[in-house]
């Protein structure tokens, strides 16, 4: 593919992520994307071939955005609780990245009862994020910044649940305070409720 083709594909995937976050990754057909972009379906098909390839490209691009906006900035913080707090703060910020909220939450709800490469790609992305969260919780415990008897897997579950609930409340129920409540809940879980925010 030429550089022009690569740039066009990147631009299309960028728009497709936003559309998929609103309309669903399963419902986003080549024809629907062509309609949104006001271009020909054949032009989209030339770049992606199939709907599945488009879906996989969307998941890969959303994973890159999550890495760029959440994981890499968090990694620049000191190991332990500062990094864990930064990770959670940035993850909550990420819920505002796409028009329809977290693309992975939406895709997981659509695909959790199905099988196939797209479901596997979404599950893999979520698993990787959880693994990094668990790593940071374990490190904070080893450094003595969390109680020595902290149930790491339980805390990871609860922290991730705060993100999911915030996305649900913000997107489905239109609660404007959802992200603030998520931050307060995370602060409470991490034993820093005396602070009003992460930054």
Coordinates of C-alpha atoms in Angstrom, one line a residue:
X1 CA 0.0 0.0 0.0
X2 CA 1.3 3.5 -0.8
X3 CA 1.9 6.2 1.8
X4 CA -1.3 7.9 0.5
X5 CA -3.2 4.7 1.0
X6 CA -1.8 4.2 4.5
X7 CA -2.7 7.7 5.4
X8 CA -6.2 7.3 4.1
X9 CA -6.7 4.0 5.9
X10 CA -5.5 5.6 9.1
X11 CA -7.9 8.5 8.7
X12 CA -10.8 6.1 8.0
X13 CA -10.0 3.9 11.0
X14 CA -9.8 7.0 13.3
X15 CA -13.3 8.0 12.3
X16 CA -14.5 4.4 12.4
X17 CA -13.5 4.1 16.1
X18 CA -15.8 7.0 17.0
X19 CA -18.7 5.6 14.9
X20 CA -18.2 2.1 16.4
X21 CA -18.2 3.5 19.9
X22 CA -21.7 4.9 19.2
X23 CA -23.3 2.4 16.8
X24 CA -21.4 -0.8 17.8
X25 CA -18.5 -2.5 16.2
X26 CA -20.7 -5.4 14.9
X27 CA -23.2 -3.0 13.3
X28 CA -20.5 -1.0 11.5
X29 CA -20.5 -2.4 8.0
X30 CA -18.4 -1.2 5.1
X31 CA -21.5 0.4 3.6
X32 CA -22.4 2.2 6.8
X33 CA -18.8 3.6 7.1
X34 CA -18.9 4.7 3.5
X35 CA -22.2 6.5 4.2
X36 CA -20.7 8.3 7.3
X37 CA -17.6 9.3 5.3
X38 CA -19.5 10.2 2.2
X39 CA -17.4 8.0 0.0
X40 CA -17.9 4.8 -2.0
X41 CA -18.3 1.4 -0.4
X42 CA -15.9 0.1 -3.0
X43 CA -13.2 2.5 -1.9
X44 CA -13.6 1.3 1.7
X45 CA -13.5 -2.3 0.5
X46 CA -10.3 -1.7 -1.4
X47 CA -8.6 -0.6 1.8
X48 CA -10.0 -3.2 4.2
X49 CA -11.3 -6.1 2.1
X50 CA -13.8 -7.4 4.6
X51 CA -15.9 -6.2 7.5
X52 CA -13.9 -8.4 9.8
X53 CA -10.6 -6.8 8.7
X54 CA -12.2 -3.4 9.4
X55 CA -13.3 -4.5 12.8
X56 CA -9.8 -5.9 13.7
X57 CA -8.3 -2.6 12.5
X58 CA -10.6 -0.7 14.8
X59 CA -9.7 -2.8 17.8
X60 CA -6.0 -2.5 17.0
X61 CA -6.2 1.3 16.6
X62 CA -8.3 1.7 19.8
X63 CA -5.6 -0.4 21.6
X64 CA -3.0 2.0 20.3
X65 CA -4.9 5.0 21.6
X66 CA -5.3 3.3 25.0
X67 CA -1.5 2.6 25.1
X68 CA -0.7 6.2 24.0
X69 CA -3.1 8.0 26.3
X70 CA -3.2 5.8 29.3
X71 CA -0.4 3.2 29.6
X72 CA 2.6 5.1 28.4
X73 CA 1.9 8.3 30.5
X74 CA 1.3 6.1 33.5
X75 CA 4.6 4.3 33.0
X76 CA 6.4 7.7 33.4
X77 CA 5.2 7.9 37.0
X78 CA 7.2 6.4 39.9
X79 CA 6.6 2.7 40.4
X80 CA 4.0 1.7 43.0
X81 CA 1.0 3.7 44.2
X82 CA 1.8 6.9 42.1
X83 CA 1.9 4.8 38.9
X84 CA -1.3 3.0 40.0
X85 CA -3.1 6.2 40.7
X86 CA -2.0 7.7 37.4
X87 CA -3.1 4.6 35.5
X88 CA -6.6 4.8 37.0
X89 CA -6.8 8.6 36.5
X90 CA -5.8 8.3 32.9
X91 CA -8.1 5.3 32.4
X92 CA -11.1 7.3 33.6
X93 CA -10.0 10.2 31.3
X94 CA -10.0 7.7 28.5
X95 CA -13.8 7.2 28.8
X96 CA -14.2 10.6 27.1
X97 CA -11.9 9.8 24.2
X98 CA -14.6 8.4 21.9
X99 CA -18.0 9.8 21.2
X100 CA -19.7 6.7 22.5
X101 CA -17.5 6.2 25.5
X102 CA -15.1 3.3 25.9
X103 CA -15.0 1.3 22.7
X104 CA -13.9 -1.8 24.5
X105 CA -16.8 -1.7 26.9
X106 CA -19.2 -1.4 24.0
X107 CA -17.5 -4.1 22.0
X108 CA -17.3 -6.5 24.9
X109 CA -21.1 -6.1 25.5
X110 CA -21.7 -6.9 21.9
X111 CA -19.4 -9.8 21.5
X112 CA -19.1 -11.5 24.9
X113 CA -21.4 -14.3 23.8
X114 CA -19.9 -14.9 20.4
X115 CA -16.7 -16.4 19.1
X116 CA -14.2 -15.4 16.5
X117 CA -11.2 -13.2 15.8
X118 CA -12.8 -9.9 16.7
X119 CA -14.1 -11.1 20.0
X120 CA -10.7 -12.6 20.7
X121 CA -8.9 -9.3 19.9
X122 CA -11.2 -7.4 22.3
X123 CA -10.7 -10.0 25.0
X124 CA -6.9 -9.9 24.5
X125 CA -6.9 -6.1 24.8
X126 CA -8.9 -6.1 28.0
X127 CA -6.8 -8.9 29.4
X128 CA -3.6 -7.0 28.8
X129 CA -4.9 -3.9 30.5
X130 CA -6.0 -5.9 33.5
X131 CA -2.5 -7.6 33.6
X132 CA -0.8 -4.2 33.8
X133 CA -3.3 -3.1 36.5
X134 CA -2.5 -6.2 38.5
X135 CA 1.2 -5.6 38.1
X136 CA 0.9 -2.1 39.6
X137 CA -1.3 -3.2 42.4
X138 CA 1.1 -6.0 43.3
X139 CA 4.1 -3.6 43.2
X140 CA 2.3 -1.1 45.4
X141 CA 1.7 -3.9 47.9
X142 CA 5.3 -5.1 47.8
X143 CA 6.5 -1.5 48.4
X144 CA 4.3 -1.2 51.5
X145 CA 2.1 1.5 49.9
X146 CA -0.9 -0.9 50.2
X147 CA -1.6 -3.2 53.1
X148 CA 0.4 -6.4 53.1
X149 CA -2.8 -8.4 53.2
X150 CA -4.3 -6.7 50.1
X151 CA -6.2 -9.2 48.0
X152 CA -4.6 -8.2 44.7
X153 CA -7.1 -9.9 42.3
X154 CA -10.1 -8.5 44.3
X155 CA -8.7 -5.0 44.2
X156 CA -8.0 -5.2 40.4
X157 CA -11.6 -6.4 40.0
X158 CA -13.0 -3.5 42.0
X159 CA -10.8 -0.9 40.3
X160 CA -11.8 -2.2 36.9
X161 CA -15.5 -2.2 38.0
X162 CA -15.2 1.5 38.8
X163 CA -14.2 2.2 35.2
X164 CA -17.1 0.1 33.8
X165 CA -19.6 1.7 36.1
X166 CA -18.5 5.2 35.2
X167 CA -18.8 4.4 31.5
X168 CA -22.2 2.9 32.0
X169 CA -23.5 5.8 34.1
X170 CA -22.1 8.4 31.7
X171 CA -23.2 6.8 28.5
X172 CA -26.5 5.1 29.4
X173 CA -27.8 7.2 32.2
X174 CA -26.3 10.6 31.2
X175 CA -24.9 11.2 34.6
X176 CA -22.5 14.1 34.4
X177 CA -20.9 13.3 37.7
X178 CA -20.0 9.7 36.7
X179 CA -16.3 10.3 36.2
X180 CA -16.0 12.3 39.4
X181 CA -17.7 9.5 41.3
X182 CA -15.3 7.0 39.8
X183 CA -12.3 9.0 40.9
X184 CA -13.8 9.2 44.4
X185 CA -14.4 5.5 44.4
X186 CA -10.9 4.7 43.3
X187 CA -9.4 7.1 45.9
X188 CA -11.4 5.2 48.5
X189 CA -10.2 1.8 47.3
X190 CA -6.6 3.0 47.3
X191 CA -6.9 4.5 50.8
X192 CA -6.4 8.1 49.7
X193 CA -9.9 9.4 50.2
X194 CA -8.6 12.5 51.8
X195 CA -7.5 13.8 48.4
X196 CA -10.0 15.3 46.0
X197 CA -8.3 14.1 42.8
X198 CA -5.4 12.3 41.3
X199 CA -3.5 15.3 39.9

